[in-house]
PDB file of C-alpha atoms in Angstrom:
ATOM      1  CA  ASN A 183    -229.811-130.730 131.011  1.00 44.00           C
ATOM      2  CA  ASP A 184    -232.142-129.103 128.535  1.00 44.00           C
ATOM      3  CA  PHE A 185    -229.753-126.260 128.081  1.00 40.00           C
ATOM      4  CA  LEU A 186    -226.817-128.527 127.385  1.00 38.00           C
ATOM      5  CA  LEU A 187    -228.921-130.654 124.980  1.00 37.00           C
ATOM      6  CA  SER A 188    -229.935-127.503 123.098  1.00 42.00           C
ATOM      7  CA  ALA A 189    -226.333-126.297 123.018  1.00 37.00           C
ATOM      8  CA  VAL A 190    -225.116-129.666 121.618  1.00 35.00           C
ATOM      9  CA  LEU A 191    -227.872-129.732 118.998  1.00 36.00           C
ATOM     10  CA  ALA A 192    -227.070-126.156 117.930  1.00 38.00           C
ATOM     11  CA  TYR A 193    -223.420-127.020 117.665  1.00 39.00           C
ATOM     12  CA  ASN A 194    -224.086-130.075 115.601  1.00 42.00           C
ATOM     13  CA  GLN A 195    -226.349-128.110 113.246  1.00 42.00           C
ATOM     14  CA  HIS A 196    -223.728-125.423 112.924  1.00 44.00           C
ATOM     15  CA  THR A 197    -220.992-128.035 112.153  1.00 48.00           C
ATOM     16  CA  ASN A 198    -223.210-129.870 109.650  1.00 55.00           C
ATOM     17  CA  LEU A 199    -224.005-126.606 107.865  1.00 62.00           C
ATOM     18  CA  GLY A 200    -220.267-125.744 107.790  1.00 77.00           C
ATOM     19  CA  PHE A 201    -219.426-129.124 106.302  1.00 84.00           C
ATOM     20  CA  ILE A 202    -222.193-128.934 103.713  1.00 86.00           C
ATOM     21  CA  HIS A 203    -221.305-125.373 102.695  1.00 83.00           C
ATOM     22  CA  ALA A 204    -217.626-126.309 102.319  1.00 86.00           C
ATOM     23  CA  PHE A 205    -218.536-129.448 100.355  1.00 90.00           C
ATOM     24  CA  VAL A 206    -220.725-127.530  97.910  1.00 89.00           C
ATOM     25  CA  SER A 207    -218.216-124.751  97.576  1.00 86.00           C
ATOM     26  CA  ALA A 208    -215.301-127.155  96.933  1.00 89.00           C
ATOM     27  CA  ILE A 209    -217.123-129.346  94.444  1.00 91.00           C
ATOM     28  CA  SER A 210    -218.452-126.272  92.532  1.00 87.00           C
ATOM     29  CA  VAL A 211    -215.071-124.549  92.073  1.00 86.00           C
ATOM     30  CA  ILE A 212    -213.261-127.781  91.306  1.00 89.00           C
ATOM     31  CA  ILE A 213    -215.668-128.681  88.502  1.00 86.00           C
ATOM     32  CA  VAL A 214    -215.510-125.307  86.869  1.00 82.00           C
ATOM     33  CA  SER A 215    -211.692-125.231  87.315  1.00 81.00           C
ATOM     34  CA  GLU A 216    -210.940-128.758  86.047  1.00 81.00           C
ATOM     35  CA  LEU A 217    -213.300-129.197  83.066  1.00 78.00           C
ATOM     36  CA  GLY A 218    -211.122-128.559  80.029  1.00 70.00           C
ATOM     37  CA  ASP A 219    -208.037-128.201  82.184  1.00 77.00           C
ATOM     38  CA  LYS A 220    -204.697-129.895  81.465  1.00 79.00           C
ATOM     39  CA  THR A 221    -205.359-132.742  83.951  1.00 83.00           C
ATOM     40  CA  PHE A 222    -208.673-133.351  82.234  1.00 82.00           C
ATOM     41  CA  PHE A 223    -206.972-133.758  78.900  1.00 81.00           C
ATOM     42  CA  ILE A 224    -204.290-135.993  80.378  1.00 83.00           C
ATOM     43  CA  ALA A 225    -206.873-138.399  81.726  1.00 85.00           C
ATOM     44  CA  ALA A 226    -208.955-138.286  78.456  1.00 82.00           C
ATOM     45  CA  ILE A 227    -206.020-139.027  76.080  1.00 80.00           C
ATOM     46  CA  MET A 228    -204.327-141.683  78.317  1.00 83.00           C
ATOM     47  CA  ALA A 229    -207.647-143.469  78.711  1.00 82.00           C
ATOM     48  CA  MET A 230    -207.740-143.872  74.915  1.00 78.00           C
ATOM     49  CA  ARG A 231    -204.357-145.474  74.812  1.00 78.00           C
ATOM     50  CA  TYR A 232    -204.158-147.580  77.994  1.00 81.00           C
ATOM     51  CA  ASN A 233    -206.355-149.401  80.430  1.00 84.00           C
ATOM     52  CA  ARG A 234    -208.970-146.987  81.699  1.00 84.00           C
ATOM     53  CA  LEU A 235    -208.988-148.287  85.287  1.00 89.00           C
ATOM     54  CA  THR A 236    -205.237-147.946  85.470  1.00 89.00           C
ATOM     55  CA  VAL A 237    -205.341-144.394  84.176  1.00 88.00           C
ATOM     56  CA  LEU A 238    -208.204-143.501  86.507  1.00 90.00           C
ATOM     57  CA  ALA A 239    -206.433-144.988  89.542  1.00 92.00           C
ATOM     58  CA  GLY A 240    -203.146-143.162  88.809  1.00 92.00           C
ATOM     59  CA  ALA A 241    -204.869-139.816  88.181  1.00 91.00           C
ATOM     60  CA  MET A 242    -207.126-140.047  91.228  1.00 92.00           C
ATOM     61  CA  LEU A 243    -204.289-140.991  93.533  1.00 93.00           C
ATOM     62  CA  ALA A 244    -202.400-137.873  92.328  1.00 92.00           C
ATOM     63  CA  LEU A 245    -205.456-135.600  92.668  1.00 91.00           C
ATOM     64  CA  GLY A 246    -206.454-137.056  96.010  1.00 91.00           C
ATOM     65  CA  LEU A 247    -202.961-136.597  97.357  1.00 92.00           C
ATOM     66  CA  MET A 248    -202.870-133.031  95.993  1.00 91.00           C
ATOM     67  CA  THR A 249    -206.210-132.220  97.514  1.00 91.00           C
ATOM     68  CA  CYS A 250    -205.143-133.408 100.980  1.00 91.00           C
ATOM     69  CA  LEU A 251    -201.897-131.475 100.754  1.00 91.00           C
ATOM     70  CA  SER A 252    -203.766-128.349  99.681  1.00 90.00           C
ATOM     71  CA  VAL A 253    -206.268-128.646 102.562  1.00 91.00           C
ATOM     72  CA  LEU A 254    -203.402-129.068 105.014  1.00 91.00           C
ATOM     73  CA  PHE A 255    -201.722-125.920 103.552  1.00 89.00           C
ATOM     74  CA  GLY A 256    -204.942-123.986 103.896  1.00 87.00           C
ATOM     75  CA  TYR A 257    -205.742-125.297 107.400  1.00 85.00           C
ATOM     76  CA  ALA A 258    -202.305-124.311 108.554  1.00 85.00           C
ATOM     77  CA  THR A 259    -203.299-120.700 107.976  1.00 79.00           C
ATOM     78  CA  THR A 260    -206.015-120.915 110.590  1.00 74.00           C
ATOM     79  CA  VAL A 261    -203.521-119.885 113.243  1.00 76.00           C
ATOM     80  CA  ILE A 262    -204.039-116.396 111.741  1.00 75.00           C
ATOM     81  CA  PRO A 263    -207.201-114.680 113.055  1.00 78.00           C
ATOM     82  CA  ARG A 264    -210.165-115.809 110.955  1.00 72.00           C
ATOM     83  CA  VAL A 265    -211.269-112.315 110.061  1.00 75.00           C
ATOM     84  CA  TYR A 266    -208.015-111.750 108.080  1.00 76.00           C
ATOM     85  CA  THR A 267    -207.946-115.042 106.295  1.00 76.00           C
ATOM     86  CA  TYR A 268    -211.699-114.688 105.467  1.00 77.00           C
ATOM     87  CA  TYR A 269    -211.301-111.286 103.723  1.00 79.00           C
ATOM     88  CA  VAL A 270    -207.973-112.207 102.122  1.00 82.00           C
ATOM     89  CA  SER A 271    -209.515-115.334 100.651  1.00 79.00           C
ATOM     90  CA  THR A 272    -212.542-113.321  99.497  1.00 82.00           C
ATOM     91  CA  ALA A 273    -210.222-110.917  97.707  1.00 85.00           C
ATOM     92  CA  LEU A 274    -208.447-113.910  96.060  1.00 83.00           C
ATOM     93  CA  PHE A 275    -211.801-115.284  94.891  1.00 82.00           C
ATOM     94  CA  ALA A 276    -212.639-111.918  93.354  1.00 87.00           C
ATOM     95  CA  ILE A 277    -209.179-111.810  91.614  1.00 88.00           C
ATOM     96  CA  PHE A 278    -209.604-115.385  90.342  1.00 84.00           C
ATOM     97  CA  GLY A 279    -213.110-114.592  89.092  1.00 85.00           C
ATOM     98  CA  ILE A 280    -212.160-111.416  87.215  1.00 90.00           C
ATOM     99  CA  ARG A 281    -209.056-113.105  85.721  1.00 87.00           C
ATOM    100  CA  MET A 282    -211.222-116.100  84.554  1.00 83.00           C
ATOM    101  CA  LEU A 283    -213.821-113.841  83.010  1.00 87.00           C
ATOM    102  CA  ARG A 284    -211.136-111.877  81.156  1.00 88.00           C
ATOM    103  CA  GLU A 285    -209.423-115.015  79.910  1.00 83.00           C
ATOM    104  CA  GLY A 286    -212.793-116.523  78.816  1.00 82.00           C
ATOM    105  CA  LEU A 287    -213.941-113.425  76.948  1.00 83.00           C
ATOM    106  CA  LYS A 288    -210.625-113.254  75.111  1.00 82.00           C
ATOM    107  CA  MET A 289    -210.611-116.951  74.175  1.00 77.00           C
ATOM    108  CA  SER A 290    -211.536-118.181  70.751  1.00 73.00           C
ATOM    109  CA  PRO A 291    -214.245-120.891  70.591  1.00 65.00           C
ATOM    110  CA  ASP A 292    -211.625-123.572  69.765  1.00 63.00           C
ATOM    111  CA  GLU A 293    -209.178-122.532  72.460  1.00 62.00           C
ATOM    112  CA  GLY A 294    -209.128-125.985  74.050  1.00 59.00           C
ATOM    113  CA  GLN A 295    -207.646-127.623  70.986  1.00 63.00           C
ATOM    114  CA  GLU A 296    -204.209-126.054  71.653  1.00 65.00           C
ATOM    115  CA  GLU A 297    -204.166-127.483  75.161  1.00 65.00           C
ATOM    116  CA  LEU A 298    -205.384-130.846  73.820  1.00 66.00           C
ATOM    117  CA  GLU A 299    -202.485-130.894  71.218  1.00 69.00           C
ATOM    118  CA  GLU A 300    -199.931-129.893  73.886  1.00 72.00           C
ATOM    119  CA  VAL A 301    -200.999-132.790  76.134  1.00 74.00           C
ATOM    120  CA  GLN A 302    -200.972-135.225  73.209  1.00 72.00           C
ATOM    121  CA  ALA A 303    -197.366-134.165  72.394  1.00 77.00           C
ATOM    122  CA  GLU A 304    -196.343-134.531  75.999  1.00 77.00           C
ATOM    123  CA  ILE A 305    -197.840-137.996  76.319  1.00 77.00           C
ATOM    124  CA  LYS A 306    -196.252-139.045  73.011  1.00 76.00           C
ATOM    125  CA  LYS A 307    -192.911-137.967  74.315  1.00 78.00           C
ATOM    126  CA  LYS A 308    -193.362-139.996  77.483  1.00 75.00           C
ATOM    127  CA  ASP A 309    -194.366-143.011  75.415  1.00 72.00           C
ATOM    128  CA  GLU A 310    -191.185-142.693  73.340  1.00 72.00           C
ATOM    129  CA  GLU A 311    -189.059-142.518  76.529  1.00 73.00           C
ATOM    130  CA  PHE A 312    -190.854-145.586  77.875  1.00 68.00           C
ATOM    131  CA  GLN A 313    -190.190-147.538  74.687  1.00 70.00           C
ATOM    132  CA  ARG A 314    -186.528-146.639  74.769  1.00 71.00           C
ATOM    133  CA  THR A 315    -186.244-147.682  78.338  1.00 70.00           C
ATOM    134  CA  LYS A 316    -187.951-150.956  77.461  1.00 65.00           C
ATOM    135  CA  LEU A 317    -185.473-151.677  74.769  1.00 68.00           C
ATOM    136  CA  LEU A 318    -182.545-150.891  77.033  1.00 67.00           C
ATOM    137  CA  ASN A 319    -183.957-153.163  79.646  1.00 62.00           C
ATOM    138  CA  GLY A 320    -184.583-155.990  77.218  1.00 56.00           C
ATOM    139  CA  PRO A 321    -184.321-159.544  78.551  1.00 49.00           C
ATOM    140  CA  GLY A 322    -181.097-160.296  76.732  1.00 45.00           C
ATOM    141  CA  ASP A 323    -179.517-163.754  77.065  1.00 45.00           C
ATOM    142  CA  VAL A 324    -179.490-164.767  80.709  1.00 41.00           C
ATOM    143  CA  GLU A 325    -177.208-167.741  80.206  1.00 44.00           C
ATOM    144  CA  THR A 326    -174.589-165.885  78.191  1.00 44.00           C
ATOM    145  CA  GLY A 327    -175.047-162.556  79.744  1.00 45.00           C
ATOM    146  CA  ALA A 328    -175.632-160.914  76.411  1.00 44.00           C
ATOM    147  CA  GLY A 329    -177.709-157.767  76.126  1.00 43.00           C
ATOM    148  CA  THR A 330    -177.565-154.465  77.849  1.00 43.00           C
ATOM    149  CA  THR A 331    -179.630-154.215  80.999  1.00 43.00           C
ATOM    150  CA  ILE A 332    -180.233-151.411  83.435  1.00 43.00           C
ATOM    151  CA  PRO A 333    -181.014-152.419  87.047  1.00 48.00           C
ATOM    152  CA  GLN A 334    -184.627-151.897  88.017  1.00 48.00           C
ATOM    153  CA  LYS A 335    -186.202-151.543  91.442  1.00 50.00           C
ATOM    154  CA  LYS A 336    -188.201-154.618  92.382  1.00 49.00           C
ATOM    155  CA  TRP A 337    -191.367-152.576  93.150  1.00 45.00           C
ATOM    156  CA  LEU A 338    -191.494-151.429  89.526  1.00 48.00           C
ATOM    157  CA  HIS A 339    -192.397-154.985  88.465  1.00 47.00           C
ATOM    158  CA  PHE A 340    -195.649-154.838  90.451  1.00 50.00           C
ATOM    159  CA  ILE A 341    -196.806-151.403  89.349  1.00 70.00           C
ATOM    160  CA  SER A 342    -197.954-150.645  85.795  1.00 77.00           C
ATOM    161  CA  PRO A 343    -195.788-148.029  84.076  1.00 81.00           C
ATOM    162  CA  PHE A 344    -198.934-146.428  82.763  1.00 81.00           C
ATOM    163  CA  PHE A 345    -200.219-146.046  86.333  1.00 88.00           C
ATOM    164  CA  VAL A 346    -196.975-144.238  87.200  1.00 87.00           C
ATOM    165  CA  GLN A 347    -197.222-142.086  84.087  1.00 85.00           C
ATOM    166  CA  ALA A 348    -200.807-141.079  84.843  1.00 88.00           C
ATOM    167  CA  PHE A 349    -199.912-140.317  88.437  1.00 90.00           C
ATOM    168  CA  THR A 350    -196.776-138.265  87.565  1.00 88.00           C
ATOM    169  CA  LEU A 351    -198.245-136.258  84.716  1.00 86.00           C
ATOM    170  CA  THR A 352    -201.378-135.457  86.709  1.00 88.00           C
ATOM    171  CA  PHE A 353    -199.479-134.498  89.905  1.00 89.00           C
ATOM    172  CA  LEU A 354    -197.056-132.196  88.059  1.00 86.00           C
ATOM    173  CA  ALA A 355    -199.819-130.583  85.982  1.00 84.00           C
ATOM    174  CA  GLU A 356    -201.898-129.974  89.138  1.00 83.00           C
ATOM    175  CA  TRP A 357    -199.125-128.475  91.214  1.00 84.00           C
ATOM    176  CA  GLY A 358    -199.529-124.705  91.281  1.00 78.00           C
ATOM    177  CA  ASP A 359    -202.739-124.975  89.233  1.00 79.00           C
ATOM    178  CA  ARG A 360    -205.801-122.783  89.811  1.00 80.00           C
ATOM    179  CA  SER A 361    -207.687-125.630  91.447  1.00 82.00           C
ATOM    180  CA  GLN A 362    -204.860-126.288  93.911  1.00 85.00           C
ATOM    181  CA  LEU A 363    -204.765-122.643  94.919  1.00 85.00           C
ATOM    182  CA  THR A 364    -208.542-122.568  95.170  1.00 85.00           C
ATOM    183  CA  THR A 365    -208.527-125.578  97.508  1.00 88.00           C
ATOM    184  CA  ILE A 366    -205.904-123.916  99.728  1.00 88.00           C
ATOM    185  CA  VAL A 367    -208.008-120.755  99.937  1.00 86.00           C
ATOM    186  CA  LEU A 368    -211.267-122.641 100.673  1.00 87.00           C
ATOM    187  CA  ALA A 369    -209.573-124.717 103.426  1.00 87.00           C
ATOM    188  CA  ALA A 370    -208.493-121.475 105.045  1.00 84.00           C
ATOM    189  CA  ARG A 371    -212.067-120.213 105.403  1.00 81.00           C
ATOM    190  CA  GLU A 372    -214.325-123.254 105.286  1.00 84.00           C
ATOM    191  CA  ASP A 373    -214.662-126.576 107.108  1.00 86.00           C
ATOM    192  CA  PRO A 374    -211.478-128.538 106.035  1.00 88.00           C
ATOM    193  CA  TYR A 375    -213.201-131.934 106.047  1.00 90.00           C
ATOM    194  CA  GLY A 376    -215.988-130.600 103.732  1.00 90.00           C
ATOM    195  CA  VAL A 377    -213.379-129.066 101.461  1.00 91.00           C
ATOM    196  CA  ALA A 378    -211.392-132.325 101.295  1.00 92.00           C
ATOM    197  CA  VAL A 379    -214.455-134.466 100.541  1.00 92.00           C
ATOM    198  CA  GLY A 380    -215.946-131.964  98.091  1.00 92.00           C
ATOM    199  CA  GLY A 381    -212.654-131.459  96.321  1.00 91.00           C
ATOM    200  CA  THR A 382    -212.072-135.203  95.963  1.00 91.00           C
ATOM    201  CA  VAL A 383    -215.634-135.780  94.690  1.00 92.00           C
ATOM    202  CA  GLY A 384    -215.215-132.919  92.199  1.00 91.00           C
ATOM    203  CA  HIS A 385    -211.939-134.333  90.918  1.00 91.00           C
ATOM    204  CA  SER A 386    -213.465-137.782  90.689  1.00 90.00           C
ATOM    205  CA  LEU A 387    -216.383-136.544  88.615  1.00 90.00           C
ATOM    206  CA  CYS A 388    -214.141-134.606  86.208  1.00 88.00           C
ATOM    207  CA  THR A 389    -211.556-137.355  85.864  1.00 89.00           C
ATOM    208  CA  GLY A 390    -214.194-140.076  85.551  1.00 88.00           C
ATOM    209  CA  LEU A 391    -215.951-138.121  82.837  1.00 86.00           C
ATOM    210  CA  ALA A 392    -212.628-137.677  80.961  1.00 84.00           C
ATOM    211  CA  VAL A 393    -211.733-141.342  81.248  1.00 85.00           C
ATOM    212  CA  ILE A 394    -215.186-142.557  80.146  1.00 83.00           C
ATOM    213  CA  GLY A 395    -215.792-139.994  77.379  1.00 76.00           C
ATOM    214  CA  GLY A 396    -212.205-139.773  76.273  1.00 63.00           C
ATOM    215  CA  ARG A 397    -211.296-137.690  73.266  1.00 62.00           C
ATOM    216  CA  MET A 398    -214.909-137.090  72.168  1.00 69.00           C
ATOM    217  CA  ILE A 399    -215.540-134.982  75.357  1.00 65.00           C
ATOM    218  CA  ALA A 400    -212.129-133.342  75.101  1.00 61.00           C
ATOM    219  CA  GLN A 401    -212.880-132.170  71.523  1.00 64.00           C
ATOM    220  CA  LYS A 402    -216.513-131.182  72.208  1.00 68.00           C
ATOM    221  CA  ILE A 403    -216.069-129.211  75.415  1.00 68.00           C
ATOM    222  CA  SER A 404    -216.036-125.479  75.175  1.00 70.00           C
ATOM    223  CA  VAL A 405    -213.166-124.259  77.355  1.00 72.00           C
ATOM    224  CA  ARG A 406    -214.250-120.683  76.735  1.00 77.00           C
ATOM    225  CA  THR A 407    -217.763-121.273  78.119  1.00 78.00           C
ATOM    226  CA  VAL A 408    -216.446-123.230  81.170  1.00 77.00           C
ATOM    227  CA  THR A 409    -213.971-120.499  81.911  1.00 80.00           C
ATOM    228  CA  ILE A 410    -216.596-117.745  81.801  1.00 83.00           C
ATOM    229  CA  ILE A 411    -218.933-119.789  84.011  1.00 83.00           C
ATOM    230  CA  GLY A 412    -216.030-120.452  86.381  1.00 81.00           C
ATOM    231  CA  GLY A 413    -215.345-116.736  86.619  1.00 84.00           C
ATOM    232  CA  ILE A 414    -218.960-116.071  87.539  1.00 87.00           C
ATOM    233  CA  VAL A 415    -218.864-118.788  90.192  1.00 83.00           C
ATOM    234  CA  PHE A 416    -215.698-117.318  91.801  1.00 82.00           C
ATOM    235  CA  LEU A 417    -217.175-113.876  91.825  1.00 86.00           C
ATOM    236  CA  ALA A 418    -220.371-115.239  93.366  1.00 85.00           C
ATOM    237  CA  PHE A 419    -218.303-116.692  96.254  1.00 78.00           C
ATOM    238  CA  ALA A 420    -216.600-113.325  96.703  1.00 80.00           C
ATOM    239  CA  PHE A 421    -219.868-111.419  96.571  1.00 82.00           C
ATOM    240  CA  SER A 422    -221.436-113.729  99.154  1.00 76.00           C
ATOM    241  CA  ALA A 423    -218.852-112.573 101.697  1.00 72.00           C
ATOM    242  CA  LEU A 424    -220.733-109.273 101.953  1.00 71.00           C
ATOM    243  CA  PHE A 425    -223.710-111.142 103.505  1.00 69.00           C
ATOM    244  CA  ILE A 426    -221.867-113.740 105.671  1.00 68.00           C
ATOM    245  CA  SER A 427    -219.987-112.821 108.856  1.00 62.00           C
ATOM    246  CA  PRO A 428    -216.422-114.111 109.161  1.00 60.00           C
ATOM    247  CA  ASP A 429    -217.312-115.620 112.475  1.00 61.00           C
ATOM    248  CA  SER A 430    -220.243-117.642 111.146  1.00 56.00           C
ATOM    249  CA  GLY A 431    -217.950-120.561 110.268  1.00 50.00           C
ATOM    250  CA  PHE A 432    -219.451-121.300 106.934  1.00 46.00           C
TER     251      PHE A 432
END
């Protein structure tokens, strides 16, 4: 009985450490990847124009869905022997880190402004499309049948168009982004639950900061500094693999 109890306690401790390590790893890389990223600017600018809670809800739904999909993709690779996925993921972290350091060192201090202006133009374009659709779907004269109308799905009447816009823009911007690839890589080598929770919390912090601070944070943030720090963080994860066994589980 004592032996079984000790084994269970050791397993629980090992599992808890794995979850915590995955959580810390995920939240760290998400924050350094997302601050000053396109999805950050989308949330910041849209929060200035529309209801903040609506923008936050739409963006977080997209990021939460993307995080879960990424974790599933990464977890699917666990059918491959862990030793291979561990060292492949370590190599990818090293590549991401070197690339981010190179990008950061080449950036000008006001590099983020170009990204900000690009997102502003994209949101403005979406606004114009929405206004045109609104005009085409005008009420018209119900009794006489005057006015041009385009049939709309009933569920659209219960969902804010700005919620849909925040969700769509964020999801498309996040697909194939560095943070998505990072989440997949982490889920392949770390505890998937810890990665999912840590990734979601990291996205929540960044998106919440963007929504609350809005344009002021978007203009003040140094994308160059964040990118360099991000490169160092990625390289630190790669370097730590030299001291952690692939079979340790965390």
